[in-house]
Coordinates of C-alpha atoms in Angstrom, one line a residue:
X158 CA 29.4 -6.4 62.6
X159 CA 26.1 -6.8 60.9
X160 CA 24.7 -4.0 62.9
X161 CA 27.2 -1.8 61.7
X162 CA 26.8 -2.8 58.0
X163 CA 23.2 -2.0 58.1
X164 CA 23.3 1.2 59.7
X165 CA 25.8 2.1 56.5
X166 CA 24.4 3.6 52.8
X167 CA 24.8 0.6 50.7
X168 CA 23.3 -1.5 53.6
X169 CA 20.3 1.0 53.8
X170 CA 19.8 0.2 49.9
X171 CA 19.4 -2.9 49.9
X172 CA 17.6 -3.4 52.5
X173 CA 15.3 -1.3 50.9
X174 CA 15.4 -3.1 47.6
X175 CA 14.4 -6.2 49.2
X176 CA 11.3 -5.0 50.8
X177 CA 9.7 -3.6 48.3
X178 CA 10.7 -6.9 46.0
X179 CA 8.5 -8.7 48.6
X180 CA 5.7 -5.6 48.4
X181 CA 5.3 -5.8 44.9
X182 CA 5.7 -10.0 44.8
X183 CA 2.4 -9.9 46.8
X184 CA 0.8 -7.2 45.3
X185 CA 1.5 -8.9 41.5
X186 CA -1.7 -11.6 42.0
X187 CA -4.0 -8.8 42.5
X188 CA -3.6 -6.7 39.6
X189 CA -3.0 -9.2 37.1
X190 CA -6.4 -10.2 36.5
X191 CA -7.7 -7.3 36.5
X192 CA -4.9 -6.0 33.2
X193 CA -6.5 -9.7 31.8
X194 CA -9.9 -8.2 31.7
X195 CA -8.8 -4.5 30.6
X196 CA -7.2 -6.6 27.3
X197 CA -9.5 -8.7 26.8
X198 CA -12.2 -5.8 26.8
X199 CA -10.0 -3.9 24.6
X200 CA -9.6 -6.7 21.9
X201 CA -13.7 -8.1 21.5
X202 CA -16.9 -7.1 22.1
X203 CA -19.7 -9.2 21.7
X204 CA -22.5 -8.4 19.6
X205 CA -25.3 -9.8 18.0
X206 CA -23.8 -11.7 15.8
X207 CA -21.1 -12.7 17.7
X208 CA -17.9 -12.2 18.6
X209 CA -16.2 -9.1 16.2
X210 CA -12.9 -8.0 16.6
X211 CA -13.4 -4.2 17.9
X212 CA -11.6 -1.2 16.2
X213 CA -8.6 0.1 17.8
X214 CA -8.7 3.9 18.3
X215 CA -5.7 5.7 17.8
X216 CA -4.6 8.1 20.6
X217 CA -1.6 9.5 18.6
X218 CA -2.6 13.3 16.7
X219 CA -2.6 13.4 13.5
X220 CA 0.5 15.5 11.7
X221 CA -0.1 19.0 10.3
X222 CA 2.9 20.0 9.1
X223 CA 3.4 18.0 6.1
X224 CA 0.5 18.2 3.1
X225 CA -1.2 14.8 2.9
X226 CA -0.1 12.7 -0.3
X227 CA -2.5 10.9 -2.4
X228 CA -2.0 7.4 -3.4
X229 CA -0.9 6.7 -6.8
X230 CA -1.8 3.9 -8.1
X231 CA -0.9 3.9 -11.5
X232 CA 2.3 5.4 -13.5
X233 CA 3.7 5.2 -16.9
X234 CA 7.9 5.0 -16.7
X235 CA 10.4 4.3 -18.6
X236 CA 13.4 1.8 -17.9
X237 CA 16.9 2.5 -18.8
X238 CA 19.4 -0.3 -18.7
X239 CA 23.3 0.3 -17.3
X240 CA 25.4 0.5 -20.4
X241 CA 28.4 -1.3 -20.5
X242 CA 32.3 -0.5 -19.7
X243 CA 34.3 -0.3 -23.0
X244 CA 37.1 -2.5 -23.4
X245 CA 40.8 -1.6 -22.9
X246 CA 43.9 -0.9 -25.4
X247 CA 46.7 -1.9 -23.8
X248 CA 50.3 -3.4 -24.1
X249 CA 52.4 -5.0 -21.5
X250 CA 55.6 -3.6 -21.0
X251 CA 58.1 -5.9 -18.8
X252 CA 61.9 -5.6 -17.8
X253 CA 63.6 -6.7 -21.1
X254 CA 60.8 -6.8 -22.9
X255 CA 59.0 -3.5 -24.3
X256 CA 56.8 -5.9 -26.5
X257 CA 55.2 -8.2 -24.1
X258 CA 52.3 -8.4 -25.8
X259 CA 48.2 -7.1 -25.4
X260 CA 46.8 -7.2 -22.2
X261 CA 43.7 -4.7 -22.2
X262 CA 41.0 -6.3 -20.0
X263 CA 37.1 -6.2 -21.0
X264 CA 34.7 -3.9 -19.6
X265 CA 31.8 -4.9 -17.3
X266 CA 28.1 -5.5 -17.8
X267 CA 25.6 -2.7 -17.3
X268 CA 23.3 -3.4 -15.0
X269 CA 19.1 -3.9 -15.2
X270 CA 16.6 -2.5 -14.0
X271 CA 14.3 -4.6 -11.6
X272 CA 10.9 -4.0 -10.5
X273 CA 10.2 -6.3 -7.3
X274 CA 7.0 -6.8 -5.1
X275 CA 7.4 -5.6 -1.4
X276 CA 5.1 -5.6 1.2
X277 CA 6.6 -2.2 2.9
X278 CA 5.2 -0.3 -0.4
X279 CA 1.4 1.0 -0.5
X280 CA 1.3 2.8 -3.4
X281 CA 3.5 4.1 -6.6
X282 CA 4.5 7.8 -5.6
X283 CA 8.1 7.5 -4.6
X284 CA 8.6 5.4 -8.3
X285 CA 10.5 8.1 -10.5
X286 CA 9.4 8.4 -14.4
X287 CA 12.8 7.4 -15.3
X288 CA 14.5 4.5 -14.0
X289 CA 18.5 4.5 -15.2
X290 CA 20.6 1.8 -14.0
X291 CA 24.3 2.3 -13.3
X292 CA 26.9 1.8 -16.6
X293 CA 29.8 -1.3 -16.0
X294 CA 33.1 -0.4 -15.4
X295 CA 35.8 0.4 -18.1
X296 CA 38.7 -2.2 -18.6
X297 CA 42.2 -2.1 -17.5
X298 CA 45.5 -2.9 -18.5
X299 CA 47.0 -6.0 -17.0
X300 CA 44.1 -8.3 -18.5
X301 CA 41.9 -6.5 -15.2
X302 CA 38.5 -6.4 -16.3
X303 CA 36.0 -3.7 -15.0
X304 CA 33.7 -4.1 -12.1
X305 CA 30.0 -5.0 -13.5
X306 CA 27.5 -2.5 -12.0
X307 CA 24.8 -3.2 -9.3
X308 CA 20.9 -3.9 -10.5
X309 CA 18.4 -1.1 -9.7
X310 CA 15.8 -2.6 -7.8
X311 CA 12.4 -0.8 -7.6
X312 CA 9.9 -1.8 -4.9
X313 CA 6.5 -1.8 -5.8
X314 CA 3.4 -3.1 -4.1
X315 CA 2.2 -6.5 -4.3
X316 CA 0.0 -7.2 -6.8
X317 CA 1.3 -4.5 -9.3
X318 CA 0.7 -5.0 -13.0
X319 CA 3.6 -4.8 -15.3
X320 CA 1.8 -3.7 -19.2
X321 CA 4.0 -2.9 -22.1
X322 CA 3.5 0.1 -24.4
X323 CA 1.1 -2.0 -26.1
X324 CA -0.9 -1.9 -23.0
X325 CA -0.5 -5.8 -22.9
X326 CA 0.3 -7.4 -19.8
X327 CA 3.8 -8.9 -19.5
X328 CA 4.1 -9.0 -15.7
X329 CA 2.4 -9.6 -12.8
X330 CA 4.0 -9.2 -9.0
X331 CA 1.1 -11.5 -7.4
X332 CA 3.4 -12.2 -4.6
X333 CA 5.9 -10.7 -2.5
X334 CA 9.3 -11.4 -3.5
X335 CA 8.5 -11.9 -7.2
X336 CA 10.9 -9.7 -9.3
X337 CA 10.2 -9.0 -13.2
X338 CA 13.0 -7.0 -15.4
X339 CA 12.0 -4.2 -16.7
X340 CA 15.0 -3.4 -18.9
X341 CA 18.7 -5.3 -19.2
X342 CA 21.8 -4.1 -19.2
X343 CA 24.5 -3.9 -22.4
X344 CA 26.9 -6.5 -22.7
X345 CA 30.7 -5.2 -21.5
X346 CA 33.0 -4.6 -24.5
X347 CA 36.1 -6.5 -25.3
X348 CA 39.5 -5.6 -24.8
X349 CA 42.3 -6.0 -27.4
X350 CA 43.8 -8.9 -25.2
X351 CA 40.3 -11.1 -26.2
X352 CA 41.2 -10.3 -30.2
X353 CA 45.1 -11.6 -30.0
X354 CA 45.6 -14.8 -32.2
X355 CA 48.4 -16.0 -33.9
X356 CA 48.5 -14.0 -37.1
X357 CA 47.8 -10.9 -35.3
X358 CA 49.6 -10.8 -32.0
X359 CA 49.6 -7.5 -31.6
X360 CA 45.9 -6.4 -32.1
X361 CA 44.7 -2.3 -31.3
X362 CA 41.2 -2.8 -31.0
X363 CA 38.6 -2.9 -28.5
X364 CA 34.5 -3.2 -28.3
X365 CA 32.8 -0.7 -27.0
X366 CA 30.1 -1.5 -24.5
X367 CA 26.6 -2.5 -25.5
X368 CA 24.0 0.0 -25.1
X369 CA 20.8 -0.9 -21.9
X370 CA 17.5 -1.6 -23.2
X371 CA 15.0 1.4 -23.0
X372 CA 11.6 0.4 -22.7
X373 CA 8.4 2.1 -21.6
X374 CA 6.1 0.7 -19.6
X375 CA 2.6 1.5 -17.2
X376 CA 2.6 0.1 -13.7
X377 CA -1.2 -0.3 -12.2
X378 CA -1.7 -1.6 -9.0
X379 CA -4.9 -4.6 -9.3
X380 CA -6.0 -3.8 -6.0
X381 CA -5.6 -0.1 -4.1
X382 CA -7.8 -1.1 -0.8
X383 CA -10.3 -3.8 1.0
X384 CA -12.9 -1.2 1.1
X385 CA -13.1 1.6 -1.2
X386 CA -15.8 4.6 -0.9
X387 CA -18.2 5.1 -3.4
X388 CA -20.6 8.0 -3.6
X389 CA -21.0 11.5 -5.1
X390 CA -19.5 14.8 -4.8
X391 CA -19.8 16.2 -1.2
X392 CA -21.6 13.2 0.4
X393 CA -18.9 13.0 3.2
X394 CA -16.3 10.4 1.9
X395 CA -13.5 12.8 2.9
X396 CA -15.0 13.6 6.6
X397 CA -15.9 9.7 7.4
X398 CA -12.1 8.8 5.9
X399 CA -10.5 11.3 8.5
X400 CA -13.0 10.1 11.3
X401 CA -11.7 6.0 11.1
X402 CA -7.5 6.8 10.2
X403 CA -5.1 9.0 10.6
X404 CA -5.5 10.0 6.5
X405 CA -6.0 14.0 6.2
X406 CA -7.6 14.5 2.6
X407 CA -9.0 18.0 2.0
X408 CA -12.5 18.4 3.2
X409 CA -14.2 21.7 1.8
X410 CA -17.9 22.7 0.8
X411 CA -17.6 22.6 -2.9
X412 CA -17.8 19.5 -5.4
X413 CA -14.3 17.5 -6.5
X414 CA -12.7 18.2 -3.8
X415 CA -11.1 15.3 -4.2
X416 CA -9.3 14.3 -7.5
X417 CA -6.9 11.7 -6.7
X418 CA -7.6 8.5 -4.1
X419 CA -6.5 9.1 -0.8
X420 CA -5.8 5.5 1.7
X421 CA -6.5 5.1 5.2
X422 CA -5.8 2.3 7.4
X423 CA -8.4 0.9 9.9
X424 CA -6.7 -1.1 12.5
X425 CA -8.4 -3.8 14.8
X426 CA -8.1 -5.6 18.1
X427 CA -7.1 -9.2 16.7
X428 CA -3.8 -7.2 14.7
X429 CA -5.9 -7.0 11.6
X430 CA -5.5 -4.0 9.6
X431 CA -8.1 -2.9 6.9
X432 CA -7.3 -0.4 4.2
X433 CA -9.9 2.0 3.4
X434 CA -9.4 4.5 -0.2
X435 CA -11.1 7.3 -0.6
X436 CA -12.3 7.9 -4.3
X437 CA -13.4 10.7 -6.4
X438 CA -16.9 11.9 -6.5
X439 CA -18.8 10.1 -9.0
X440 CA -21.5 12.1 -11.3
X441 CA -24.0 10.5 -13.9
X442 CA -22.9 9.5 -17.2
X443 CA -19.8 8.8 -15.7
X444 CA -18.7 6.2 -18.2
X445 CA -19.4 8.2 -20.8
X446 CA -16.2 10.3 -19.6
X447 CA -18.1 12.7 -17.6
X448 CA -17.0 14.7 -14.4
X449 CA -13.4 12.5 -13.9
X450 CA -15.0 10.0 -16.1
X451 CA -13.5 6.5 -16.7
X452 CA -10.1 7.5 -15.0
X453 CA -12.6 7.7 -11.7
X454 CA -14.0 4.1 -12.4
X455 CA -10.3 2.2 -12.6
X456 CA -10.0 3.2 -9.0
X457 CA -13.7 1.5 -7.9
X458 CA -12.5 -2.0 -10.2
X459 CA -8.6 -1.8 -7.7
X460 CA -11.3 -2.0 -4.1
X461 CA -12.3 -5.2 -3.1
X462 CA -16.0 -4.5 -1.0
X463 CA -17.5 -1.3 -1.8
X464 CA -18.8 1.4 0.3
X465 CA -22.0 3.4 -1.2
X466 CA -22.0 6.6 0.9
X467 CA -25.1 8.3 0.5
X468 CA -25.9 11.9 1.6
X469 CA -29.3 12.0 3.6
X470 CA -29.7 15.9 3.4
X471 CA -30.5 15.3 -0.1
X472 CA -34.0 14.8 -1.7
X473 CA -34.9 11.2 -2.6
X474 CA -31.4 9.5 -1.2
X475 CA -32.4 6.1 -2.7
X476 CA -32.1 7.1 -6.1
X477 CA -28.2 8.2 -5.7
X478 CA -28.0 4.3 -4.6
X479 CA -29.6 3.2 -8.1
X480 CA -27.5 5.7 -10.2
X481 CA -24.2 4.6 -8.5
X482 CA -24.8 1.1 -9.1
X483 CA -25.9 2.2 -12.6
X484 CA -22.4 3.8 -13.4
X485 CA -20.2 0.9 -12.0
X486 CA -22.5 -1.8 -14.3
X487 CA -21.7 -0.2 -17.5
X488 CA -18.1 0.4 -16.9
X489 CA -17.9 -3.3 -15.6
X490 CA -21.1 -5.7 -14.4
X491 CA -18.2 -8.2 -12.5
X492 CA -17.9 -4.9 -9.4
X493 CA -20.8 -4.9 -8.3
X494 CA -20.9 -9.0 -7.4
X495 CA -18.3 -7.8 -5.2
X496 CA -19.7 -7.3 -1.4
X497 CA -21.7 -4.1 -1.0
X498 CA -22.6 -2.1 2.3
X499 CA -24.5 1.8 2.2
X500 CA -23.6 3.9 4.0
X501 CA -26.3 6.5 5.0
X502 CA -24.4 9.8 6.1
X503 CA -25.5 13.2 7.8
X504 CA -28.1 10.9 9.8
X505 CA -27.9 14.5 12.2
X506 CA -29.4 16.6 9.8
X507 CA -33.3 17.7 9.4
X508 CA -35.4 15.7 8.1
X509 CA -32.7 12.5 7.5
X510 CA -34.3 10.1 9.2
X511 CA -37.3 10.5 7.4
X512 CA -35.2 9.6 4.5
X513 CA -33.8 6.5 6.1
X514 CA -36.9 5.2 7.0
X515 CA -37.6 5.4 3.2
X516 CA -34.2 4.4 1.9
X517 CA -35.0 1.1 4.4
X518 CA -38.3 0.6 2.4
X519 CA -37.0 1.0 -1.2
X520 CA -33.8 -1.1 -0.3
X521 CA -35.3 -4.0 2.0
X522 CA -32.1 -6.4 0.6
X523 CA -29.4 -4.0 1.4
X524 CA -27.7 -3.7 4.3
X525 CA -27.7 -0.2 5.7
X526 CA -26.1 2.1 8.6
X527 CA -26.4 5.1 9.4
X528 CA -23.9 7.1 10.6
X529 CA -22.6 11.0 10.7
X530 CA -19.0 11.3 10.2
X531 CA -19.4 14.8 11.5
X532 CA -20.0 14.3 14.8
X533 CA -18.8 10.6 14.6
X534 CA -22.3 9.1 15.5
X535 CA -22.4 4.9 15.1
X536 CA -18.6 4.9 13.5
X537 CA -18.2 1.7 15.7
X538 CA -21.4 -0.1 14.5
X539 CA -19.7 0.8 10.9
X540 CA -16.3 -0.3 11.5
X541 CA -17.8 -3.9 13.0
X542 CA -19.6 -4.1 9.8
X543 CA -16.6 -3.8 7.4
X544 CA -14.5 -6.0 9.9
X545 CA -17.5 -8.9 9.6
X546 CA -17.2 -8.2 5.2
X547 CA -13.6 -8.7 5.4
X548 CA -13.2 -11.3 7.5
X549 CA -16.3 -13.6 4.8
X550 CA -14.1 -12.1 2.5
X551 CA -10.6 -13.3 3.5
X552 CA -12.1 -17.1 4.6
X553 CA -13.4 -17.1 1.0
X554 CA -10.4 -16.2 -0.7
X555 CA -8.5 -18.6 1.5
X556 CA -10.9 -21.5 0.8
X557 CA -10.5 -20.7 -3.1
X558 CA -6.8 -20.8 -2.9
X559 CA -6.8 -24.4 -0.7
X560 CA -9.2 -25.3 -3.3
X561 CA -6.9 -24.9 -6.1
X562 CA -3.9 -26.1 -4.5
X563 CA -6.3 -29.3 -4.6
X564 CA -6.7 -28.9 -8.0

């Protein structure tokens, strides 16, 4: 009997299912380390200064069928609240009794408009210059009042400030979760049911509903990226953003190629992420509303380290450095206490690294690498660099907070 139930199909199957079960239960202790050390090499890699979390490189190609977006990081709308339902005339009419008195219900409440920090947001493009929140219902007869309308909540990101038309701050979405109304909705309108007493029983009037609030308002986000590059026209910041992410801003030979910040996201073996804006080529004089002029410099105060790309190819390097820093003190001196790093690009070309070896000289304090986002020549060294920044910056920032808690 068993004989016969192995030679069968479904006796064949599982017999076969069983051995290799017991194949791969002994072959399961010798692979396992091995995938341990593959991780772990993937995650760290020691260095100098010790262990640094290693950048992740991204295996997925990058889109080309949709244009790349810019980040907007600052809009000026204007919030429309609901208005609300308008009350109902109306008279009962029952069996036997035509006059059986008012019984138009009120109208419901228009509803506001809600701004509300979200983590899921990076930027302010898909907010629309006009924010209308839905109208309340109308009343009904048989004392029925109308539905109130639904709240129009906007997602921003976190740490978006809320200013007035007076450019004073009234809001400010530090945290995720935190909601501020922008604009409330009208008041629903009685019906003539509410205005029966007992000298007028028989009242034909009604409110109508209360008009929204329309108020205007500019939305700037306090902080755009953890990194932000800093340097002047055609020193590479478009080519080393599209060598570290999967951003695609327009890289060209000509000056201003880019006019509006564009964010990248650097992602690293310990599930960090770092974000990474590219900013407008700055020009001297800057401040003075030169080349994109101060509109440039709001982006450089929203980044919390600062990268100062510098072109090697060009004649005395180091004095690019002094002029950068030069712009950013006079538009605001509290930036540049932020933490720095230069970023020496086009190391490839003739003659650059007799210019580092200077730019080393003049700049003994700084910390410099040297890189070329062309050809993608010590990227890694570079990425390690801003992981070790952010990481002194986020302990920091986390001591300051337990600090104050204290406090």
């Amino acid at each position: 009997m068993i004989l016969m139930w192995s030679s069968s199909r479904i006796g064949r199957r599982v017999a076969s299912a069983f051995v290799c079960g017991r194949q791969q239960l002994h072959r399961q202790p010798q692979y396992q380390p091995q995938l341990h050390h593959q991780q772990h090499n993937l995650r760290y890699s020691s260095t100098a200064d010790g262990a640094v979390a290693a950048p992740l490189r991204c295996t997925k190609k990058k889109s080309d069928r949709a244009p790349s977006k810019h980040l907007v990081d600052e809009k000026t709308v204007r919030a429309f609240g609901g208005r609300g339902g308008d009350g109902r005339v109306s008279f009962m009419k029952l069996f036997g009794n035509e006059n059986a008195g008012p019984d138009g219900g009120d109208g419901g409440n228009g509803g506001h408009v809600v701004f509300r920090a979200a983590e899921n947001v990076t930027g302010l493009g898909h907010v629309s210059v006009e924010l209308r929140a839905p109208p309340g219902e109308r009343g009904y007869n048989k004392d029925c009042h109308g539905k109130c309308a639904g709240h129009e909540y906007v997602d921003v990101p976190v740490g978006t400030v809320v200013k007035d038309g007076a450019g004073r701050v009234v809001g400010d979405l530090s945290r995720p979760g935190v909601m501020f109304v922008a604009a409330r909705g009208g008041a629903g309108g009685h019906g003539n049911r509410y205005f029966a007493t007992d000298t007028e029983q028989t009242p034909e009037v009604a409110e109508l509903g209360g008009a929204g609030e329309v108020l205007r308002y500019t939305l700037e986000l306090s902080s755009i990226a953890d990194f932000g590059l800093l340097g002047f026209p055609n020193a590479g910041k478009s080519t080393l953003l599209r060598a570290i992410t999967r951003a695609r801003p327009k890289v060209a030979p000509y000056p201003f190629t880019t006019l509006q910040p564009h964010l990248g996201v650097v992602r690293y073996g310990d599930q960090e992420s770092v974000a990474v804006a590219d900013l407008p080529g700055l020009i001297e004089d800057s401040h003075r509303d030169r080349g994109l002029g101060v509109s440039f410099l709001r982006h450089v105060q929203r980044c919390t380290a600062l990268l100062l790309v510098v072109d090697l190819s060009a004649p005395e390097p180091w004095t690019y450095v002094d002029v950068l820093r030069h712009e950013v003190r006079c538009f605001s001196a509290t930036v540049l206490d932020r933490p720095q790093l230069i970023v020496a690009n086009k190391v490839d070309v003739d003659g650059a690294r007799d210019n580092l070896a200077e730019l080393r000289r003049r700049l003994p304090d700084d910390e410099i690498v040297e890189i070329s986002a062309k050809h993608g020549v010590n990227l890694e060294r570079l990425l390690k660099h801003m992981k070790r920044v952010y990481d002194q910056r986020r302990i920091s920032a986390e001591a300051d907070a337990a600090a104050a808690d204290l406090d």
